[in-house]
Amino acid sequence: MQRADLHIEVGGQGAPLALLHGWGMHGGVWAGVTDELARHHQLHIVDLPGYGGSAALTPYTLETLAARLIDALPAHFDVCGWSLGGQLALTMARLYPAQVGRLVTVGTNPCFVTRADWPQGIQREVLQLFAESLVNDYEGTLKRFLALQARGDESARAVLARLRELLFVRGRPDQAVLEAGLTILLDADLRSVVPDITQRALVIHGSHDALAPMAAGEWLAQHLPGGNLCRISGASHAPFLSHRVEFVAALTDFLHD
């Protein structure tokens, strides 16, 4: 369905649950878990602005993305965000606490790049290289990012194959949108505001995540006032693809506790 220039697939029965994808992908990345989740929730599967069937917006910031989504989603909902989508879920929970209920992050780092006081990220040069190579090698850059997401997973080959299969199913995101999303990943540092997010929260994190190290997930769970940690052993950045049973169990148990 189309709401305020957003493509949001709605289905299932129960309390509303919004699913937010990460950089470079689209809402279809959740396809492997939606049937099971739809038994317990009314799912709102979002194509973030500029991806799939959703129009882009400017400026492209966590705050403007949050405002766009909050207008299109139900009056009260739980939210599950993956990677960049997790940073967006944190932002929505902080700015709109009356509308956002329980919060789940997946493979999310409050600060994706390393800093002098933050070793729990990846080197800034890695993300900068992705941004620079988009100009001359759009498709190759996206595929290399997928490889980083799968790296370290005990099912890395299968995860990478699935990500590549899904990548352009809903079209090719605009280069400007991809660049703006990388800018968020490069610059966003949510550590100072995490303690202000008071919703009950579950941090789902793969033990072998090469993009958002496990230590970042541990920090996030410790500093969210209502935070809980679910460590999925053997998983990397996309546990909902590689460890679907464990992921669905953790998510549904938390949301129905």
Coordinates of C-alpha atoms in Angstrom, one line a residue:
M1 CA 0.0 0.0 0.0
Q2 CA 1.1 3.6 -0.4
R3 CA 1.0 6.1 2.5
A4 CA 2.6 9.5 2.3
D5 CA 4.9 8.4 -0.6
L6 CA 6.0 5.4 1.4
H7 CA 5.5 1.8 0.2
I8 CA 4.4 -0.2 3.2
E9 CA 3.2 -3.8 3.0
V10 CA 0.6 -4.5 5.7
G11 CA -0.5 -8.0 6.6
G12 CA -1.1 -10.4 9.5
Q13 CA -3.1 -10.2 12.7
G14 CA -2.2 -8.7 16.1
A15 CA -0.5 -5.7 17.5
P16 CA 1.3 -3.6 14.8
L17 CA 5.0 -4.2 14.2
A18 CA 7.0 -2.1 11.8
L19 CA 10.0 -3.7 10.1
L20 CA 12.8 -1.4 8.9
H21 CA 15.5 -2.6 6.6
G22 CA 19.2 -1.5 6.3
W23 CA 21.3 0.4 3.8
G24 CA 21.1 -0.7 0.2
M25 CA 18.2 -3.2 0.6
H26 CA 14.4 -2.9 0.8
G27 CA 11.5 -4.4 2.8
G28 CA 11.7 -7.7 0.9
V29 CA 14.8 -8.6 2.9
W30 CA 12.4 -9.7 5.7
A31 CA 10.6 -12.2 3.5
G32 CA 12.0 -15.3 5.2
V33 CA 10.5 -14.4 8.6
T34 CA 7.3 -12.6 7.7
D35 CA 5.0 -15.6 7.5
E36 CA 5.8 -16.7 11.0
L37 CA 5.7 -13.1 12.4
A38 CA 2.4 -12.4 10.7
R39 CA 0.8 -15.1 12.9
H40 CA 1.3 -12.9 15.9
H41 CA 1.5 -9.3 14.5
Q42 CA 0.0 -7.0 12.0
L43 CA 3.2 -6.3 10.0
H44 CA 4.1 -3.0 8.5
I45 CA 7.0 -3.8 6.2
V46 CA 8.5 -0.5 5.1
D47 CA 10.5 0.4 2.0
L48 CA 12.6 3.2 3.4
P49 CA 12.5 6.5 1.4
G50 CA 14.4 6.1 -1.8
Y51 CA 14.2 2.3 -1.8
G52 CA 11.7 0.0 -3.6
G53 CA 8.4 1.7 -4.0
S54 CA 9.1 4.6 -1.7
A55 CA 9.9 8.1 -2.9
A56 CA 13.1 9.7 -1.7
L57 CA 13.2 12.8 0.5
T58 CA 15.6 15.6 1.3
P59 CA 17.3 16.3 3.6
Y60 CA 18.1 12.6 4.2
T61 CA 18.7 12.4 7.9
L62 CA 17.6 10.1 10.7
E63 CA 15.3 12.8 11.9
T64 CA 13.6 13.4 8.6
L65 CA 13.3 9.7 8.0
A66 CA 11.7 9.3 11.4
A67 CA 9.2 12.0 10.8
R68 CA 8.2 10.6 7.4
L69 CA 7.7 7.1 8.9
I70 CA 5.9 8.2 12.0
D71 CA 3.2 9.9 9.9
A72 CA 2.6 6.8 7.9
L73 CA 2.5 4.2 10.6
P74 CA -0.3 3.4 13.2
A75 CA -1.0 5.5 16.2
H76 CA 0.9 3.0 18.3
F77 CA 3.3 0.2 17.1
D78 CA 6.4 -1.8 18.0
V79 CA 9.4 -1.5 15.8
C80 CA 12.2 -3.8 14.7
G81 CA 15.1 -2.2 12.7
W82 CA 18.1 -3.8 11.1
S83 CA 21.5 -2.0 10.9
L84 CA 20.8 1.5 9.6
G85 CA 17.1 0.7 10.2
G86 CA 18.0 0.1 13.8
Q87 CA 19.5 3.5 14.1
L88 CA 16.3 4.8 12.6
A89 CA 14.2 2.8 15.1
L90 CA 16.3 4.2 18.0
T91 CA 15.6 7.7 16.7
M92 CA 11.9 7.1 16.3
A93 CA 11.7 5.7 19.8
R94 CA 13.5 8.7 21.2
L95 CA 11.6 11.4 19.3
Y96 CA 8.1 9.8 19.4
P97 CA 7.8 7.8 22.7
A98 CA 4.0 8.0 22.7
Q99 CA 3.8 6.3 19.4
V100 CA 6.6 3.8 19.6
G101 CA 6.1 0.9 21.9
R102 CA 8.7 -1.9 22.3
L103 CA 11.9 -1.5 20.4
V104 CA 14.1 -4.2 18.7
T105 CA 17.4 -3.6 17.0
V106 CA 19.2 -6.1 14.8
G107 CA 22.9 -5.8 14.0
T108 CA 22.8 -2.1 15.0
N109 CA 25.7 0.0 16.2
P110 CA 24.9 3.4 17.8
C111 CA 28.1 4.6 16.1
F112 CA 29.1 2.5 13.1
V113 CA 32.7 3.9 12.8
T114 CA 35.5 3.8 15.2
R115 CA 36.4 6.9 17.1
A116 CA 39.1 7.8 19.7
D117 CA 36.7 6.7 22.5
W118 CA 34.8 4.1 20.5
P119 CA 36.7 1.0 19.3
Q120 CA 33.4 -1.0 18.7
G121 CA 33.0 0.1 15.1
I122 CA 34.7 -0.4 11.7
Q123 CA 37.3 1.9 10.2
R124 CA 36.0 5.1 8.7
E125 CA 38.1 4.4 5.6
V126 CA 36.1 1.2 4.9
L127 CA 32.8 3.1 4.6
Q128 CA 34.4 6.0 2.8
L129 CA 35.7 3.6 0.2
F130 CA 32.2 2.4 -0.4
A131 CA 30.9 5.9 -0.8
E132 CA 33.7 6.8 -3.3
S133 CA 33.4 3.6 -5.4
L134 CA 29.6 4.1 -5.8
V135 CA 30.3 6.6 -8.6
N136 CA 32.3 4.3 -10.8
D137 CA 31.1 0.8 -9.7
Y138 CA 27.5 1.1 -8.4
E139 CA 26.6 -2.6 -8.6
G140 CA 30.0 -3.9 -7.5
T141 CA 30.0 -1.6 -4.4
L142 CA 26.6 -2.9 -3.3
K143 CA 27.7 -6.5 -3.7
R144 CA 30.9 -5.9 -1.7
F145 CA 28.8 -4.4 1.1
L146 CA 26.6 -7.5 1.1
A147 CA 29.8 -9.6 1.4
L148 CA 30.8 -7.6 4.5
Q149 CA 27.3 -8.3 6.0
A150 CA 27.7 -12.0 5.5
R151 CA 31.4 -12.2 6.6
G152 CA 32.0 -14.4 9.6
D153 CA 28.6 -16.1 9.6
E154 CA 28.7 -19.9 9.9
S155 CA 26.3 -19.9 6.9
A156 CA 28.1 -17.0 5.1
R157 CA 27.8 -18.5 1.6
A158 CA 24.1 -19.0 1.8
V159 CA 23.5 -15.6 3.5
L160 CA 25.4 -13.9 0.7
A161 CA 23.6 -15.7 -2.0
R162 CA 20.3 -14.8 -0.5
L163 CA 21.2 -11.1 -0.1
R164 CA 22.4 -11.0 -3.8
E165 CA 19.2 -12.6 -4.9
L166 CA 17.1 -10.0 -3.1
L167 CA 19.3 -6.9 -3.9
F168 CA 17.5 -5.6 -7.0
V169 CA 14.2 -7.3 -6.7
R170 CA 12.5 -4.0 -6.1
G171 CA 14.6 -1.9 -8.5
R172 CA 17.9 -0.1 -8.1
P173 CA 18.0 2.6 -5.4
D174 CA 19.1 6.0 -6.5
Q175 CA 22.8 6.8 -6.1
A176 CA 22.1 10.0 -4.1
V177 CA 20.0 8.0 -1.6
L178 CA 22.8 5.5 -1.2
E179 CA 25.3 8.2 -0.7
A180 CA 23.1 9.9 1.9
G181 CA 22.6 6.7 3.8
L182 CA 26.4 6.1 3.9
T183 CA 26.7 9.6 5.3
I184 CA 24.4 8.7 8.1
L185 CA 26.5 5.5 8.8
L186 CA 29.7 7.6 8.7
D187 CA 28.5 10.5 10.9
A188 CA 25.7 9.3 13.2
D189 CA 26.7 8.9 16.8
L190 CA 23.7 8.1 19.0
R191 CA 25.6 7.1 22.2
S192 CA 24.7 10.3 24.0
V193 CA 21.0 9.9 23.5
V194 CA 20.7 6.2 24.0
P195 CA 20.0 6.6 27.8
D196 CA 17.0 8.8 26.9
I197 CA 15.3 6.0 25.1
T198 CA 13.0 4.5 27.8
Q199 CA 11.0 1.8 25.9
R200 CA 11.6 -1.8 26.7
A201 CA 14.2 -2.9 24.2
L202 CA 15.7 -6.0 22.8
V203 CA 19.1 -5.9 21.1
I204 CA 19.5 -8.9 18.7
H205 CA 23.1 -9.3 17.7
G206 CA 25.1 -11.9 15.9
S207 CA 28.2 -13.1 17.7
H208 CA 30.3 -12.9 14.5
D209 CA 29.0 -9.6 13.1
A210 CA 31.8 -8.0 11.1
L211 CA 30.0 -4.7 10.4
A212 CA 28.7 -4.0 13.9
P213 CA 30.9 -5.9 16.4
M214 CA 29.3 -7.8 19.2
A215 CA 30.8 -5.4 21.7
A216 CA 28.6 -2.6 20.2
G217 CA 25.5 -4.7 20.7
E218 CA 26.5 -5.4 24.3
W219 CA 27.1 -1.7 24.9
L220 CA 23.7 -0.8 23.4
A221 CA 21.8 -3.3 25.6
Q222 CA 23.6 -2.1 28.7
H223 CA 22.9 1.6 28.1
L224 CA 19.3 1.4 27.0
P225 CA 17.4 1.8 30.3
G226 CA 15.0 -1.0 29.3
G227 CA 17.6 -3.0 27.2
N228 CA 18.0 -6.7 27.0
L229 CA 20.6 -8.6 24.8
C230 CA 20.0 -11.6 22.6
R231 CA 23.3 -12.9 21.3
I232 CA 22.8 -15.3 18.4
S233 CA 25.8 -17.6 18.3
G234 CA 27.4 -18.2 14.9
A235 CA 25.5 -15.4 13.2
S236 CA 26.9 -12.3 11.5
H237 CA 25.1 -9.1 10.5
A238 CA 21.8 -10.7 9.3
P239 CA 20.6 -13.3 11.8
F240 CA 17.1 -13.2 10.4
L241 CA 18.5 -14.8 7.3
S242 CA 21.0 -17.2 8.8
H243 CA 19.3 -18.2 12.0
R244 CA 15.7 -17.6 11.3
V245 CA 14.3 -19.9 14.0
E246 CA 16.4 -18.3 16.8
F247 CA 15.6 -14.8 15.5
V248 CA 11.8 -15.4 15.3
A249 CA 11.7 -17.0 18.8
A250 CA 13.7 -14.2 20.4
L251 CA 11.6 -11.5 18.7
T252 CA 8.2 -13.0 19.5
D253 CA 9.1 -14.0 23.1
F254 CA 10.2 -10.4 23.8
L255 CA 7.1 -8.8 22.2
H256 CA 4.7 -11.1 24.0
D257 CA 6.4 -11.1 27.4

